[in-house]
CSV table of N, CA, C and O and ligand atoms in Angstrom, one decimal:
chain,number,residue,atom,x,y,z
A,1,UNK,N,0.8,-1.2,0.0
A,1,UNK,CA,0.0,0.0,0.0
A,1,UNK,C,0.9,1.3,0.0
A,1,UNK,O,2.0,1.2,0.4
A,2,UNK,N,0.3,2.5,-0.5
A,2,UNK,CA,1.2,3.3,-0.8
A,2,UNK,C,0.2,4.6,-0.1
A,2,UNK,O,-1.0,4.4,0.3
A,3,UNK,N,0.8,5.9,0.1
A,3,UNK,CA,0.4,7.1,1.2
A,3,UNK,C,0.5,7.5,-0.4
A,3,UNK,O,1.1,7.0,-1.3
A,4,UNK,N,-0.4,8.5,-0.5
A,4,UNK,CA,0.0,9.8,-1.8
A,4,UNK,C,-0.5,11.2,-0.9
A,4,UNK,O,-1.6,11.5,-0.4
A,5,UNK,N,0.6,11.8,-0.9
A,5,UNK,CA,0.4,12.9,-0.1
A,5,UNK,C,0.6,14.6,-1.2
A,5,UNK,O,1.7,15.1,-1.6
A,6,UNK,N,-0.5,14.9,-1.5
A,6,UNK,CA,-0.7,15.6,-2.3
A,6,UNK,C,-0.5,17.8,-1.3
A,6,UNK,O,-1.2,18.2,-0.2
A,7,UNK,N,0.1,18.4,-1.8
A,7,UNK,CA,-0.2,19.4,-1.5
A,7,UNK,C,-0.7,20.4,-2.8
A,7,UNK,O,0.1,20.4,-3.8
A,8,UNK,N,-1.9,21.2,-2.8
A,8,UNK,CA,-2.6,21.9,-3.6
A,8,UNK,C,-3.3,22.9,-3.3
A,8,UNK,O,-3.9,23.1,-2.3
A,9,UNK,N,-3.1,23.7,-4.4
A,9,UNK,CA,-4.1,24.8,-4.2
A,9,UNK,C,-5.5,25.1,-4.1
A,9,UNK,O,-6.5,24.7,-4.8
A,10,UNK,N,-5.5,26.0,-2.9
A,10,UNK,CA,-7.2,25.6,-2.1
A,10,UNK,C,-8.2,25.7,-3.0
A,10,UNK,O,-9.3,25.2,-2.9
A,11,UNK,N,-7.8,26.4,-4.0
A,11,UNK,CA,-9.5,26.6,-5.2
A,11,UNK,C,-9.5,25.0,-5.7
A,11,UNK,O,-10.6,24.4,-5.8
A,12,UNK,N,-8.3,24.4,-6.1
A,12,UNK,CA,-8.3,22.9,-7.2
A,12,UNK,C,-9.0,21.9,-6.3
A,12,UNK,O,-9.7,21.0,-6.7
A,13,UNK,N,-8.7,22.4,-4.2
A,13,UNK,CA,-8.8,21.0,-3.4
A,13,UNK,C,-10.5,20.6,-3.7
A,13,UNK,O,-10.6,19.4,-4.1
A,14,UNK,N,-11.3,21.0,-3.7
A,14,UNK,CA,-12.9,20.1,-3.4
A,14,UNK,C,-12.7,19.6,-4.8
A,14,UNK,O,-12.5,18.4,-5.0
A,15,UNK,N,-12.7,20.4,-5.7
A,15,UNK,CA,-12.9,19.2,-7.0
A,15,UNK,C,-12.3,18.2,-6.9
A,15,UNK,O,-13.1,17.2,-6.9
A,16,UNK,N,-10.8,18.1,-6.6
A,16,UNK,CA,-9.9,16.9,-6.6
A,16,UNK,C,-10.5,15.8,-5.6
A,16,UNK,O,-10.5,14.6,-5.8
A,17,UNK,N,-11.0,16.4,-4.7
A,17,UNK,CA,-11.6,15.6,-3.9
A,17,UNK,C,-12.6,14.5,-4.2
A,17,UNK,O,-12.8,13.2,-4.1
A,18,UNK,N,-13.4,15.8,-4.9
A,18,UNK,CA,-15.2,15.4,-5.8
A,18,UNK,C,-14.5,14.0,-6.4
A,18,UNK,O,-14.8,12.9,-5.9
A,19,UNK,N,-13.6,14.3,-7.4
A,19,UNK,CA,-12.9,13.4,-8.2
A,19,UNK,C,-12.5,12.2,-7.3
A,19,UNK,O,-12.9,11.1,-7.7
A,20,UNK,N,-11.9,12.2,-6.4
A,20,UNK,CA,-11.6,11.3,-6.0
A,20,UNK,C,-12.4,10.5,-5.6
A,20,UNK,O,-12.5,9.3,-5.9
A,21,UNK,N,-13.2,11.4,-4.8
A,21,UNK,CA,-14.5,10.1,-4.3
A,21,UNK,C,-15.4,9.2,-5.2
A,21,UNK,O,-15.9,8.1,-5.0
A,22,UNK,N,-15.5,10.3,-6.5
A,22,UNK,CA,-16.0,9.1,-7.5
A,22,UNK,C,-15.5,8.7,-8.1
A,22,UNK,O,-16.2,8.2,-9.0
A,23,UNK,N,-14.2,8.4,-8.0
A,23,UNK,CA,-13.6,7.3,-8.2
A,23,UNK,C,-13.2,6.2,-7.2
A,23,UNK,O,-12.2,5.5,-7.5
A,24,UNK,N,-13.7,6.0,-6.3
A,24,UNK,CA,-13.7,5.5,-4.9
A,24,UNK,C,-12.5,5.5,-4.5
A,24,UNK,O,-12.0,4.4,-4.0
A,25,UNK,N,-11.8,6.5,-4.5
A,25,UNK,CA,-10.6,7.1,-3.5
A,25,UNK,C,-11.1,7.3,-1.9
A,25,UNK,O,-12.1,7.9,-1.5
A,26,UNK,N,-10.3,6.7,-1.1
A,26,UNK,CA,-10.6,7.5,0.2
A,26,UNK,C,-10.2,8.8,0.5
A,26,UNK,O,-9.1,8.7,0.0
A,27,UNK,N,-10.3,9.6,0.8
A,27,UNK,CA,-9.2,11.3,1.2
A,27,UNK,C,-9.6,11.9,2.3
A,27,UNK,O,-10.8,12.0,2.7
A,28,UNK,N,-8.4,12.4,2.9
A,28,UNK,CA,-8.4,13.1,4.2
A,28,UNK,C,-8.1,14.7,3.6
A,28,UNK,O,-7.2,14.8,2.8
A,29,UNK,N,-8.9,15.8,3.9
A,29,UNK,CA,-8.6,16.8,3.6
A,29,UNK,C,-8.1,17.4,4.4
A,29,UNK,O,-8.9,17.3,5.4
A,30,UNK,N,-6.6,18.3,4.8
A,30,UNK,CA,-6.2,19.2,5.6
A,30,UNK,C,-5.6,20.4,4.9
A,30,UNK,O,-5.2,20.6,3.8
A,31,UNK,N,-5.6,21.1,6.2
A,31,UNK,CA,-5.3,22.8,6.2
A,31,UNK,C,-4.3,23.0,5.7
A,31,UNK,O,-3.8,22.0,6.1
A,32,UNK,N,-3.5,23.4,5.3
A,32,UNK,CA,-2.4,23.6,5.9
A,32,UNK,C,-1.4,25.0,5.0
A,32,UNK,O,-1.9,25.4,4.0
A,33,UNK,N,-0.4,25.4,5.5
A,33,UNK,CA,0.2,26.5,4.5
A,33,UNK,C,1.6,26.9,4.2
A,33,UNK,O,2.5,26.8,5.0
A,34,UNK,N,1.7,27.4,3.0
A,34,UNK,CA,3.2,27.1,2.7
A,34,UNK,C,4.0,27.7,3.4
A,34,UNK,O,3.7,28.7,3.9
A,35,UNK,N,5.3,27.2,3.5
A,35,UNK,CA,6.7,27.7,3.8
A,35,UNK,C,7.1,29.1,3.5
A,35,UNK,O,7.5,30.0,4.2
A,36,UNK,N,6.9,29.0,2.2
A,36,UNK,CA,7.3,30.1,1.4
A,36,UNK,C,6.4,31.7,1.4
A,36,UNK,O,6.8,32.8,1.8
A,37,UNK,N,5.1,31.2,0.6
A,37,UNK,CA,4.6,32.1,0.6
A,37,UNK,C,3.2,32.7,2.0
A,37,UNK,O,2.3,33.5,1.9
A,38,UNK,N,3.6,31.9,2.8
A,38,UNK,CA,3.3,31.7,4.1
A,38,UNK,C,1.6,32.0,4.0
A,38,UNK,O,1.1,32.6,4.9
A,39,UNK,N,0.9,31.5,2.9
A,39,UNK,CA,-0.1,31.5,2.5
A,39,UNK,C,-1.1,29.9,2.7
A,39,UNK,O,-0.7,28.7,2.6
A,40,UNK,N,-2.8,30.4,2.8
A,40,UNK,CA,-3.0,28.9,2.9
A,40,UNK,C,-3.0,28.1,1.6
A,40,UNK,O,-3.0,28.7,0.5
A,41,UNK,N,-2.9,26.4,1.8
A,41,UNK,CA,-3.3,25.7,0.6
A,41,UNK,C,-3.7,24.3,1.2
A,41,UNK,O,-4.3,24.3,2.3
A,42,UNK,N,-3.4,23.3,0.5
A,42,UNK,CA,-4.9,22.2,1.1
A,42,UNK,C,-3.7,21.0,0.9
A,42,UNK,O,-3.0,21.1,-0.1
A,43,UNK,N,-3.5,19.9,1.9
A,43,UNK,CA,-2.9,18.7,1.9
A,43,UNK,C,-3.7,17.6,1.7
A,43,UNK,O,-4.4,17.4,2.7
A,44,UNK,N,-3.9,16.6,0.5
A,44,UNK,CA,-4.6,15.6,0.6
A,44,UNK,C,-3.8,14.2,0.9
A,44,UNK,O,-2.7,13.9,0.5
A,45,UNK,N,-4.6,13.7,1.7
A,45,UNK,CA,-3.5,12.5,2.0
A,45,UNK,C,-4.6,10.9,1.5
A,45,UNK,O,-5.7,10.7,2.1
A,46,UNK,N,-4.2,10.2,0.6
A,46,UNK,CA,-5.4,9.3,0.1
A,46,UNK,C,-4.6,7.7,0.1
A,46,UNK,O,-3.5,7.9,-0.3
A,47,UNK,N,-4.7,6.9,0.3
A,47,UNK,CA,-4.4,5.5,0.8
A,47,UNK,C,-4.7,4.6,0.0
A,47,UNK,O,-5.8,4.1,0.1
A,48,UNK,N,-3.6,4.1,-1.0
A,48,UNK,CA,-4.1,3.2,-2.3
A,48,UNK,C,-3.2,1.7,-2.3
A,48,UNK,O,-2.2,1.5,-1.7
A,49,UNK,N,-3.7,1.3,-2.8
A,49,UNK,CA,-3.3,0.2,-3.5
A,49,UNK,C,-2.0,0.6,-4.1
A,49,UNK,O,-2.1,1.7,-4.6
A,50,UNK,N,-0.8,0.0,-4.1
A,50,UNK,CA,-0.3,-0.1,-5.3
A,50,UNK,C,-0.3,0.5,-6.9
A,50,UNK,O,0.1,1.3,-7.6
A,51,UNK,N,-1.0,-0.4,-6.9
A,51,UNK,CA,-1.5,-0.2,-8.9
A,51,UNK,C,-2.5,0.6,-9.0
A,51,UNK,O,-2.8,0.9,-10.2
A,52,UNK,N,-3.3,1.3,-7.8
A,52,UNK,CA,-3.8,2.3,-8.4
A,52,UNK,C,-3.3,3.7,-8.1
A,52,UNK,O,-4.2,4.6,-8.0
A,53,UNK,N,-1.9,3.9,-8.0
A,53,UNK,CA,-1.1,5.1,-7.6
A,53,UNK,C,-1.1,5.9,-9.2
A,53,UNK,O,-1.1,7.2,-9.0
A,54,UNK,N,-1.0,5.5,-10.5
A,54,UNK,CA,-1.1,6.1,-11.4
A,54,UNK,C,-2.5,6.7,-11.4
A,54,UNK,O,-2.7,7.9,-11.3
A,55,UNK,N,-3.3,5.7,-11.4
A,55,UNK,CA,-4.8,6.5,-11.0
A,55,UNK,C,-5.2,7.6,-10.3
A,55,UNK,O,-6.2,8.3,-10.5
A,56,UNK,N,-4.3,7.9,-9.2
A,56,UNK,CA,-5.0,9.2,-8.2
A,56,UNK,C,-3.8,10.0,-8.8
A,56,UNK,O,-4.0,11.3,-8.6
A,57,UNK,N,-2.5,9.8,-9.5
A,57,UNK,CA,-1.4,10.8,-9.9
A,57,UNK,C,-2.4,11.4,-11.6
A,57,UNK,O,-2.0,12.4,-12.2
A,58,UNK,N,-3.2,10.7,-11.9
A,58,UNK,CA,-3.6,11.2,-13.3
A,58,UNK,C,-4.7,12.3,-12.7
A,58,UNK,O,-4.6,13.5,-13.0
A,59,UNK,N,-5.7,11.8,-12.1
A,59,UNK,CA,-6.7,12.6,-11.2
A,59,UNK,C,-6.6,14.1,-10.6
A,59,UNK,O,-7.5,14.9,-10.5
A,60,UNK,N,-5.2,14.1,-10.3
A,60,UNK,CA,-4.2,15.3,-9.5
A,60,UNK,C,-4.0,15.9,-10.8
A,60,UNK,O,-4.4,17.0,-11.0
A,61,UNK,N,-3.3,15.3,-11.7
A,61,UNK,CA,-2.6,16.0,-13.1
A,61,UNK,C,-3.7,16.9,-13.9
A,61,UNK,O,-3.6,17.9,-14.5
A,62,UNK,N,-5.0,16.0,-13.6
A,62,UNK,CA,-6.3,16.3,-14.6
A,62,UNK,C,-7.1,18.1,-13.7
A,62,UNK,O,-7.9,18.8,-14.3
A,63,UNK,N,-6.5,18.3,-12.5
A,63,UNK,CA,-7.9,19.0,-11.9
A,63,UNK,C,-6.5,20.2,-11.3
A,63,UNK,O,-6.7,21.4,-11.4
A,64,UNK,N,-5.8,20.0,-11.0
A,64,UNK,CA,-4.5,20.9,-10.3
A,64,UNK,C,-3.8,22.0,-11.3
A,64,UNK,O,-3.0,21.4,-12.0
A,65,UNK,N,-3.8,23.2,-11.6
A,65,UNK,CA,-3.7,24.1,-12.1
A,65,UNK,C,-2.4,24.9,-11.7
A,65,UNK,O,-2.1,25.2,-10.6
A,66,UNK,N,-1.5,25.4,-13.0
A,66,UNK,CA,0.3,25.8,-12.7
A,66,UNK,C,-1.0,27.6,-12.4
A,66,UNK,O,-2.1,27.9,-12.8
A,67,UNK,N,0.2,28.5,-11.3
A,67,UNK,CA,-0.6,29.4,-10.9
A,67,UNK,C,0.7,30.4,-10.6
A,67,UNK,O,1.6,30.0,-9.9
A,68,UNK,N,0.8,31.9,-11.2
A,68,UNK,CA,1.5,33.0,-10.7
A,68,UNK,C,1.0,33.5,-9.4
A,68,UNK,O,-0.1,34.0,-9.5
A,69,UNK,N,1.6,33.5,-8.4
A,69,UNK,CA,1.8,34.3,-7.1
A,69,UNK,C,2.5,35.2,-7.1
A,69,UNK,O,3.6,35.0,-7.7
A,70,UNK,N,2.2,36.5,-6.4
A,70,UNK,CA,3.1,37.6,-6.1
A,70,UNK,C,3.3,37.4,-4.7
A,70,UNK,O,2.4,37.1,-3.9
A,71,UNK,N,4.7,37.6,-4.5
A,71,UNK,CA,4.7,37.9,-3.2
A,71,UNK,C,5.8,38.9,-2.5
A,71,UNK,O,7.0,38.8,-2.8
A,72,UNK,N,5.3,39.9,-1.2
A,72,UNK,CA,6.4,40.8,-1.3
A,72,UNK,C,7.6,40.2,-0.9
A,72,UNK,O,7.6,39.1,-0.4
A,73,UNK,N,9.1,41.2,-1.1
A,73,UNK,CA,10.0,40.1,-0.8
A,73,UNK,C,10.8,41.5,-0.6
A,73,UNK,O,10.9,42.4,-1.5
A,74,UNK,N,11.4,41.7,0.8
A,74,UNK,CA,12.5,42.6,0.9
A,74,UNK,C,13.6,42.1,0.8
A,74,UNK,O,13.9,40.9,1.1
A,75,UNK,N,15.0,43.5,-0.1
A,75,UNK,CA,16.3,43.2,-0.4
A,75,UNK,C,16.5,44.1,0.5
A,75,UNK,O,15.7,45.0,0.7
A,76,UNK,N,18.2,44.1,1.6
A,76,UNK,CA,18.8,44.9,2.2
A,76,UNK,C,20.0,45.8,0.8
A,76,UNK,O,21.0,45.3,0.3
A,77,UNK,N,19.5,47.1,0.7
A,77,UNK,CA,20.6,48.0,0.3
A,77,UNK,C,21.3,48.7,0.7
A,77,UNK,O,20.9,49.8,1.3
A,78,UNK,N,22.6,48.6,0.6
A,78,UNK,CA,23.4,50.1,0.8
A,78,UNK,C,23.7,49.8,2.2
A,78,UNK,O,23.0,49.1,3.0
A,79,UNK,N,25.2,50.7,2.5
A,79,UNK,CA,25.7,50.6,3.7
A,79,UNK,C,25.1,51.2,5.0
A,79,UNK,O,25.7,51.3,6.1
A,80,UNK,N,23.9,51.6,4.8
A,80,UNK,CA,22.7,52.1,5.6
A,80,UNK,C,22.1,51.1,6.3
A,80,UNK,O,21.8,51.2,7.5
A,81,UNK,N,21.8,49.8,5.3
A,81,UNK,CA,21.1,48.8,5.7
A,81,UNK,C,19.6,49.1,5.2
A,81,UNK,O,18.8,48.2,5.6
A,82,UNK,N,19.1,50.0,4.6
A,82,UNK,CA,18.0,50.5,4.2
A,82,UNK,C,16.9,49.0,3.8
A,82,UNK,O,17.5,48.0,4.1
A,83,UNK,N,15.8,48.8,3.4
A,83,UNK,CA,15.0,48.0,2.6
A,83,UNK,C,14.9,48.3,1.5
A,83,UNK,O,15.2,49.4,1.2
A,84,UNK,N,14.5,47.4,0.4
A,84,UNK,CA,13.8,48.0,-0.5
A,84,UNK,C,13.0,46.6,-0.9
A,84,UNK,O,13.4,45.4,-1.0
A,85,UNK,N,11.7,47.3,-1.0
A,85,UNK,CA,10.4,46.0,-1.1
A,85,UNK,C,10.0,45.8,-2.6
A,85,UNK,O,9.5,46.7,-3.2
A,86,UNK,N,10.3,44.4,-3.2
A,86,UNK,CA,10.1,44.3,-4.6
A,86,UNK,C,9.6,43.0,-4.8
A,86,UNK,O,10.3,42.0,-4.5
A,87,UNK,N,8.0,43.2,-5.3
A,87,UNK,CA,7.3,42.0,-5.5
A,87,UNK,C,8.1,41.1,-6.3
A,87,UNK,O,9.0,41.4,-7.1
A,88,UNK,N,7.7,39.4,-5.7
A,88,UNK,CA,8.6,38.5,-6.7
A,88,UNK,C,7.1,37.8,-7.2
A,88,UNK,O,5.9,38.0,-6.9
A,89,UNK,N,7.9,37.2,-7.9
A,89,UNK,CA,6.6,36.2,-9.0
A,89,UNK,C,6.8,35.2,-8.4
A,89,UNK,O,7.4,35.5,-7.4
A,90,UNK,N,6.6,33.8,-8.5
A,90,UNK,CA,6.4,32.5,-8.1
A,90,UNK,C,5.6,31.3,-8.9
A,90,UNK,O,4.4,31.4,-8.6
A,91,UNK,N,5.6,30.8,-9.2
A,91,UNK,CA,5.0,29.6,-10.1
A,91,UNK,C,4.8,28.5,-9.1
A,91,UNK,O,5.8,27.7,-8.8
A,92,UNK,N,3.6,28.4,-8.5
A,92,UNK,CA,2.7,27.3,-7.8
A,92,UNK,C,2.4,26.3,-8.7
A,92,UNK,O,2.2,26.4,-9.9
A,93,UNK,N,2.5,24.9,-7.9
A,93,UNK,CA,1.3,24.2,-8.4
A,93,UNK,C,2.3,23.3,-9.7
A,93,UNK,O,3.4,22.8,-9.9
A,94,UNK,N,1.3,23.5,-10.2
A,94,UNK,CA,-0.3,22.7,-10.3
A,94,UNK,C,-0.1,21.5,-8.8
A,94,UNK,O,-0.9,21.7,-7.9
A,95,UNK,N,0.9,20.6,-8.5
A,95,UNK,CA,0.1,19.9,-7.0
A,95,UNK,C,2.1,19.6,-6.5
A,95,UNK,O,3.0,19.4,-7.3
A,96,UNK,N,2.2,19.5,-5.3
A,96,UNK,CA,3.7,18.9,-4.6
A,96,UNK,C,3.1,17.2,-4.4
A,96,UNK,O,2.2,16.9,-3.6
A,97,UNK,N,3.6,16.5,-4.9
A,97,UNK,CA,2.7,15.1,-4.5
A,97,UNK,C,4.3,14.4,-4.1
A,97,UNK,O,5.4,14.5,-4.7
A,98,UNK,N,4.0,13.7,-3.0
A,98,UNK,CA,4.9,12.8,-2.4
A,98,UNK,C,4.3,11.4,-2.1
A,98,UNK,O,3.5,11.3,-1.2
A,99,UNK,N,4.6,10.1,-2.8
A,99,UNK,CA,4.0,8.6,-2.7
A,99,UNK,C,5.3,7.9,-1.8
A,99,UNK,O,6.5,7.7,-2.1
A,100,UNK,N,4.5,7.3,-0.4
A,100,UNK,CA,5.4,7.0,0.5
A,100,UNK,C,4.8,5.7,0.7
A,100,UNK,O,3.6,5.7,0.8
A,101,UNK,N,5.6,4.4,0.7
A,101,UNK,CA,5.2,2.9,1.3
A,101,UNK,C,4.6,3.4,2.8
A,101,UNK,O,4.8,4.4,3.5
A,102,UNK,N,3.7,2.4,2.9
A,102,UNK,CA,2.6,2.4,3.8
A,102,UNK,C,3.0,1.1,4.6
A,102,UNK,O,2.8,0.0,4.2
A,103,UNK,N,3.8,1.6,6.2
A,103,UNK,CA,4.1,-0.2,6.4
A,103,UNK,C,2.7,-1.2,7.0
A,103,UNK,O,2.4,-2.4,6.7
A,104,UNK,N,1.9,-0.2,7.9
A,104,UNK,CA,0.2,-1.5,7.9
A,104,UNK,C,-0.3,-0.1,7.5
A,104,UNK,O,0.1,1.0,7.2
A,105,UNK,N,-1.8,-1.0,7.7
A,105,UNK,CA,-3.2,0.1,7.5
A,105,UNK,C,-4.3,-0.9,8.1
A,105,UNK,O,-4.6,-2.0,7.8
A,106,UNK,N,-4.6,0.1,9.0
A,106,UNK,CA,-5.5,-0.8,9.6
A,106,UNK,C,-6.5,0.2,10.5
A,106,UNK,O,-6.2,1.2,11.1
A,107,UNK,N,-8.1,-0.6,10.5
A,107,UNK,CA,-9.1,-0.1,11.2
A,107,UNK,C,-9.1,-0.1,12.4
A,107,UNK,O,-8.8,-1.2,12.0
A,108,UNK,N,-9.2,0.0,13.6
A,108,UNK,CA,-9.6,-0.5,14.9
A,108,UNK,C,-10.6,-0.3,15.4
A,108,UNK,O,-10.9,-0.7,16.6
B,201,LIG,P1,5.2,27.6,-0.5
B,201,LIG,O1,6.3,27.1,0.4
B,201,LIG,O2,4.4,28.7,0.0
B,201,LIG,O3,5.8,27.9,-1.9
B,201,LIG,C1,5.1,28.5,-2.9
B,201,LIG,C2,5.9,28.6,-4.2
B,201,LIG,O4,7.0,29.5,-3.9
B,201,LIG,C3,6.6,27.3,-4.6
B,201,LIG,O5,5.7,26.6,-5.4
B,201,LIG,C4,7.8,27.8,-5.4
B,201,LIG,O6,7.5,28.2,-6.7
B,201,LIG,C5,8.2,29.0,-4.6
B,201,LIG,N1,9.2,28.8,-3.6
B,201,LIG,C6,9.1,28.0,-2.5
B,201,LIG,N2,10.2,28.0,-1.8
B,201,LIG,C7,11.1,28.9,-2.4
B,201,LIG,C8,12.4,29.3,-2.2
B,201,LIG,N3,13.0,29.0,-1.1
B,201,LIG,N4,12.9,30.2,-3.1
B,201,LIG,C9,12.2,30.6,-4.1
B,201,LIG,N5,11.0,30.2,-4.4
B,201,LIG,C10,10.4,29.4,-3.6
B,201,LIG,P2,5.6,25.0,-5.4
B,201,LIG,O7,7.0,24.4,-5.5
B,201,LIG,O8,4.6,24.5,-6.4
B,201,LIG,O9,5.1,24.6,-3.9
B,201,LIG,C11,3.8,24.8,-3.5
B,201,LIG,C12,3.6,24.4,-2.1
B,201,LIG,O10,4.0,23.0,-1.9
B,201,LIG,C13,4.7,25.1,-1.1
B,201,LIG,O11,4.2,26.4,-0.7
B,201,LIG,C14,4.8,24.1,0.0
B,201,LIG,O12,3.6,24.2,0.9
B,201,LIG,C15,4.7,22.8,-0.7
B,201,LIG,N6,6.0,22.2,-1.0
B,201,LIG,C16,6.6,22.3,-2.1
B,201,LIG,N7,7.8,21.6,-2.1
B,201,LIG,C17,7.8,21.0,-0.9
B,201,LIG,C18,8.8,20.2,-0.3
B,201,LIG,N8,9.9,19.8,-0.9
B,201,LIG,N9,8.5,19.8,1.0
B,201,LIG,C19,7.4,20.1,1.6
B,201,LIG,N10,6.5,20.9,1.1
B,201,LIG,C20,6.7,21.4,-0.2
């Protein structure tokens, strides 16, 4: 069994979800937010089979969207130490997916 741990952007997460479920994926929806642009976005964590790991990576590929972010970003100038604030661009997305062996899985 394999973990697919998907991180995505919050507009893409319910569809992907939608999707998953009809395709009888299980999925855990969480919060969560980036490192970087210390903004929110959505972690899906879904629990498959083996052989059906292409199945939820095509699903992700089909609904997950490449996206420009601005975000501010200060540079230190000059022997003053002054700031100076200049939006950067950023290319999100479309999804960060990580597939990790699963050693049990089990109900209790
Ligand atoms: P954030 O950390 O907020 O990063 C958003 C976007 O900012 C990244 O998009 C990337 O284009 C850029 N970025 C991130 N760190 C950077 C840095 N140190 N210098 C310059 N640009 C940087 P994605 O790569 O598509 O990542 C989207 C989100 O996926 C990330 O949000 C983070 O939450 C997660 N993520 C990506 N790679 C990861 C990793 N190796 N481990 C854990 N989480 C990761």
């Amino acid at each position: 069994m394999k973990l697919v741990i998907a991180i995505v952007h919050d507009e893409d997460a319910n569809k992907l979800v939608d999707k998953l479920n009809e395709s009888h994926f299980r999925v855990t929806k969480l919060a969560s937010t980036g490192g970087f642009l210390k903004s929110g976005n959505t972690t899906l964590l879904t629990g498959v089979e083996k052989e059906k790991v292409d199945d939820v990576l095509a699903l992700i590929r089909e609904i997950c969207n490449t996206r420009r972010e601005v975000t501010p970003s200060s540079t230190l100038i000059g022997e003053a130490g002054g700031y100076l604030s200049m939006p950067l661009e950023v290319t999100v997305g479309g999804a960060t997916v990580f597939v990790v062996d699963v050693e049990q899985y089990m109900k209790v």
